[in-house]
PDB file of C-alpha atoms and ligand atoms in Angstrom:
ATOM      1  CA  MET N   1       0.000   0.000   0.000  1.00  0.00           C
ATOM      2  CA  SER N   2       1.462   3.306  -1.033  1.00  0.00           C
ATOM      3  CA  ARG N   3       1.318   6.138   1.413  1.00  0.00           C
ATOM      4  CA  ILE N   4       1.133   9.588  -0.039  1.00  0.00           C
ATOM      5  CA  ASP N   5       1.572  12.367   2.474  1.00  0.00           C
ATOM      6  CA  PRO N   6      -0.863  15.046   1.313  1.00  0.00           C
ATOM      7  CA  LEU N   7       1.085  17.743   3.116  1.00  0.00           C
ATOM      8  CA  LEU N   8       4.147  17.031   0.964  1.00  0.00           C
ATOM      9  CA  ALA N   9       2.700  15.657  -2.278  1.00  0.00           C
ATOM     10  CA  PRO N  10       2.746  17.971  -5.319  1.00  0.00           C
ATOM     11  CA  LEU N  11      -0.035  20.519  -5.098  1.00  0.00           C
ATOM     12  CA  LYS N  12      -2.555  20.365  -7.923  1.00  0.00           C
ATOM     13  CA  ASN N  13      -2.644  23.283 -10.371  1.00  0.00           C
ATOM     14  CA  ALA N  14       0.236  25.015  -8.625  1.00  0.00           C
ATOM     15  CA  ASN N  15       3.079  27.072 -10.004  1.00  0.00           C
ATOM     16  CA  ARG N  16       6.047  25.397  -8.293  1.00  0.00           C
ATOM     17  CA  ARG N  17       9.560  26.661  -7.701  1.00  0.00           C
ATOM     18  CA  GLU N  18      12.406  26.211  -5.255  1.00  0.00           C
ATOM     19  CA  VAL N  19      14.328  29.080  -3.659  1.00  0.00           C
ATOM     20  CA  GLY N  20      17.005  28.585  -1.015  1.00  0.00           C
ATOM     21  CA  GLY N  21      15.866  25.013  -0.444  1.00  0.00           C
ATOM     22  CA  VAL N  22      12.271  26.084   0.131  1.00  0.00           C
ATOM     23  CA  THR N  23       9.614  24.540  -2.088  1.00  0.00           C
ATOM     24  CA  ILE N  24       7.059  27.201  -2.979  1.00  0.00           C
ATOM     25  CA  GLU N  25       3.784  26.307  -4.684  1.00  0.00           C
ATOM     26  CA  VAL N  26       1.325  29.020  -5.613  1.00  0.00           C
ATOM     27  CA  VAL N  27      -2.286  28.875  -6.766  1.00  0.00           C
ATOM     28  CA  ALA N  28      -4.323  31.959  -7.653  1.00  0.00           C
ATOM     29  CA  ALA N  29      -7.683  32.205  -5.876  1.00  0.00           C
ATOM     30  CA  GLY N  30      -9.802  35.269  -6.507  1.00  0.00           C
ATOM     31  CA  SER N  31      -7.605  38.296  -5.968  1.00  0.00           C
ATOM     32  CA  SER N  32      -5.434  36.384  -3.512  1.00  0.00           C
ATOM     33  CA  ARG N  33      -2.850  33.666  -3.830  1.00  0.00           C
ATOM     34  CA  VAL N  34      -2.745  30.543  -1.704  1.00  0.00           C
ATOM     35  CA  LYS N  35       0.776  29.239  -1.208  1.00  0.00           C
ATOM     36  CA  ARG N  36       2.240  26.128   0.294  1.00  0.00           C
ATOM     37  CA  MET N  37       5.766  26.632   1.570  1.00  0.00           C
ATOM     38  CA  ILE N  38       7.866  23.625   2.589  1.00  0.00           C
ATOM     39  CA  TYR N  39      10.876  24.765   4.630  1.00  0.00           C
ATOM     40  CA  PRO N  40      13.427  21.980   5.144  1.00  0.00           C
ATOM     41  CA  ALA N  41      14.886  21.063   8.527  1.00  0.00           C
ATOM     42  CA  GLY N  42      17.877  23.303   9.203  1.00  0.00           C
ATOM     43  CA  PHE N  43      16.494  26.174   7.152  1.00  0.00           C
ATOM     44  CA  ARG N  44      17.280  29.689   8.321  1.00  0.00           C
ATOM     45  CA  TRP N  45      16.150  32.693   6.281  1.00  0.00           C
ATOM     46  CA  SER N  46      19.334  34.717   6.904  1.00  0.00           C
ATOM     47  CA  THR N  47      21.513  31.789   5.826  1.00  0.00           C
ATOM     48  CA  HIS N  48      19.588  30.313   2.902  1.00  0.00           C
ATOM     49  CA  MET N  49      17.285  32.997   1.536  1.00  0.00           C
ATOM     50  CA  LYS N  50      18.744  36.406   2.350  1.00  0.00           C
ATOM     51  CA  SER N  51      21.133  36.522  -0.611  1.00  0.00           C
ATOM     52  CA  ALA N  52      18.327  35.637  -3.031  1.00  0.00           C
ATOM     53  CA  VAL N  53      16.045  38.340  -1.614  1.00  0.00           C
ATOM     54  CA  GLY N  54      18.556  41.131  -1.015  1.00  0.00           C
ATOM     55  CA  THR N  55      17.159  42.625   2.206  1.00  0.00           C
ATOM     56  CA  ASP N  56      18.632  42.369   5.717  1.00  0.00           C
ATOM     57  CA  LEU N  57      15.468  40.796   7.083  1.00  0.00           C
ATOM     58  CA  CYS N  58      12.427  39.242   5.468  1.00  0.00           C
ATOM     59  CA  MET N  59      10.125  42.180   4.757  1.00  0.00           C
ATOM     60  CA  HIS N  60       7.060  40.100   3.950  1.00  0.00           C
ATOM     61  CA  ALA N  61       4.080  39.613   6.209  1.00  0.00           C
ATOM     62  CA  HIS N  62       3.056  35.990   6.594  1.00  0.00           C
ATOM     63  CA  VAL N  63      -0.491  35.030   7.495  1.00  0.00           C
ATOM     64  CA  GLY N  64      -1.589  31.455   7.330  1.00  0.00           C
ATOM     65  CA  PHE N  65      -1.538  28.054   8.935  1.00  0.00           C
ATOM     66  CA  LEU N  66       1.491  26.108  10.057  1.00  0.00           C
ATOM     67  CA  ALA N  67       0.406  22.566   9.259  1.00  0.00           C
ATOM     68  CA  ARG N  68       3.573  20.741  10.295  1.00  0.00           C
ATOM     69  CA  GLY N  69       6.772  21.453  12.153  1.00  0.00           C
ATOM     70  CA  GLN N  70       8.059  24.254  14.298  1.00  0.00           C
ATOM     71  CA  ILE N  71       9.439  27.688  13.435  1.00  0.00           C
ATOM     72  CA  GLU N  72      11.108  30.471  15.347  1.00  0.00           C
ATOM     73  CA  ILE N  73      10.817  34.094  14.260  1.00  0.00           C
ATOM     74  CA  ARG N  74      13.214  36.803  15.433  1.00  0.00           C
ATOM     75  CA  TYR N  75      12.458  40.480  14.885  1.00  0.00           C
ATOM     76  CA  ALA N  76      15.019  43.272  14.573  1.00  0.00           C
ATOM     77  CA  ASP N  77      14.538  44.337  18.218  1.00  0.00           C
ATOM     78  CA  GLY N  78      15.269  40.817  19.473  1.00  0.00           C
ATOM     79  CA  CYS N  79      11.676  39.777  20.144  1.00  0.00           C
ATOM     80  CA  THR N  80      11.021  36.170  19.218  1.00  0.00           C
ATOM     81  CA  ALA N  81       7.881  34.241  18.361  1.00  0.00           C
ATOM     82  CA  ASN N  82       7.610  30.473  18.225  1.00  0.00           C
ATOM     83  CA  PHE N  83       4.985  28.539  16.343  1.00  0.00           C
ATOM     84  CA  THR N  84       4.318  24.798  16.515  1.00  0.00           C
ATOM     85  CA  ALA N  85       1.893  22.995  14.217  1.00  0.00           C
ATOM     86  CA  PRO N  86      -1.058  23.090  14.226  1.00  0.00           C
ATOM     87  CA  GLU N  87      -1.063  26.834  14.711  1.00  0.00           C
ATOM     88  CA  VAL N  88      -2.282  29.918  12.918  1.00  0.00           C
ATOM     89  CA  VAL N  89       0.623  32.217  12.055  1.00  0.00           C
ATOM     90  CA  ALA N  90       0.723  36.006  11.756  1.00  0.00           C
ATOM     91  CA  ILE N  91       4.250  37.313  11.258  1.00  0.00           C
ATOM     92  CA  GLU N  92       5.016  40.999  10.827  1.00  0.00           C
ATOM     93  CA  PRO N  93       7.533  42.328   8.291  1.00  0.00           C
ATOM     94  CA  GLY N  94      11.161  42.656   9.383  1.00  0.00           C
ATOM     95  CA  HIS N  95      12.148  39.237  10.697  1.00  0.00           C
ATOM     96  CA  ASP N  96      14.530  36.341  10.408  1.00  0.00           C
ATOM     97  CA  GLY N  97      13.062  32.868  10.649  1.00  0.00           C
ATOM     98  CA  ALA N  98      14.299  29.341  11.226  1.00  0.00           C
ATOM     99  CA  VAL N  99      12.969  25.817  11.267  1.00  0.00           C
ATOM    100  CA  ILE N 100      13.363  24.203  14.686  1.00  0.00           C
ATOM    101  CA  GLY N 101      13.749  20.432  15.038  1.00  0.00           C
ATOM    102  CA  ASN N 102      14.232  17.627  12.557  1.00  0.00           C
ATOM    103  CA  GLU N 103      11.146  17.830  10.376  1.00  0.00           C
ATOM    104  CA  PRO N 104      10.292  20.264   7.630  1.00  0.00           C
ATOM    105  CA  ALA N 105       7.901  23.091   8.381  1.00  0.00           C
ATOM    106  CA  VAL N 106       4.865  23.161   6.114  1.00  0.00           C
ATOM    107  CA  MET N 107       3.034  26.463   5.963  1.00  0.00           C
ATOM    108  CA  ILE N 108      -0.098  27.416   4.061  1.00  0.00           C
ATOM    109  CA  GLU N 109      -0.083  31.162   3.425  1.00  0.00           C
ATOM    110  CA  PHE N 110      -2.346  33.730   1.847  1.00  0.00           C
ATOM    111  CA  ASP N 111      -0.996  36.737   0.016  1.00  0.00           C
ATOM    112  CA  PHE N 112      -1.876  39.537  -2.373  1.00  0.00           C
ATOM    113  CA  GLU N 113       1.500  39.893  -4.053  1.00  0.00           C
ATOM    114  CA  SER N 114       2.845  43.461  -3.609  1.00  0.00           C
ATOM    115  CA  ASP N 115      -0.319  44.511  -1.750  1.00  0.00           C
ATOM    116  CA  THR N 116      -0.141  41.769   0.894  1.00  0.00           C
ATOM    117  CA  ILE N 117       0.616  43.832   3.993  1.00  0.00           C
ATOM    118  CA  GLN N 118      -2.222  46.303   3.436  1.00  0.00           C
ATOM    119  CA  ARG N 119      -4.828  43.813   2.281  1.00  0.00           C
ATOM    120  CA  LEU N 120      -4.126  41.563   5.245  1.00  0.00           C
ATOM    121  CA  GLY N 121      -4.231  44.532   7.603  1.00  0.00           C
ATOM    122  CA  MET N 122      -0.796  43.734   8.990  1.00  0.00           C
ATOM    123  CA  PRO N 123       1.503  46.441  10.426  1.00  0.00           C
ATOM    124  CA  GLU N 124       4.311  47.719   8.199  1.00  0.00           C
ATOM    125  CA  ALA N 125       6.841  46.449  10.738  1.00  0.00           C
ATOM    126  CA  HIS N 126       7.089  44.728  14.101  1.00  0.00           C
ATOM    127  CA  ARG N 127       6.456  47.206  16.906  1.00  0.00           C
ATOM    128  CA  HIS N 128       4.952  47.389  20.361  1.00  0.00           C
ATOM    129  CA  ARG N 129       1.665  49.000  21.186  1.00  0.00           C
ATOM    130  CA  PRO N 130       1.993  51.960  23.573  1.00  0.00           C
TER     131      PRO N 130
HETATM  132 ZN1   ZN P 201       9.528  43.573  19.785  1.00  0.00          ZN
END
């Protein structure tokens, strides 16, 4: 009996690419895009992705669902956020991120391309409320 893991199997109708070891699959849905990101064990944004992106920190907002694995986010001011599947994720722009543990992190995200931060109602950067 074959066992196909639906969290890792190729996503139907997706535009698929790999950047910095991360498998990114994107499907358009209405005016949004639904993405499945598979981050391998050992992945760290500043080590594996930074040179491909060209910014000091990841300046994207990430809103979605961590379906498998564990991630740690670190903002410029040193604040950290940890997420362990199953967990809803809301990550503000201006962060480094790493996969914790020995299994890949599988994240389902929603975005609006260049308009993602505003359309999701996320802050422009990590900050603390007064
Ligand atoms: Zn902070």
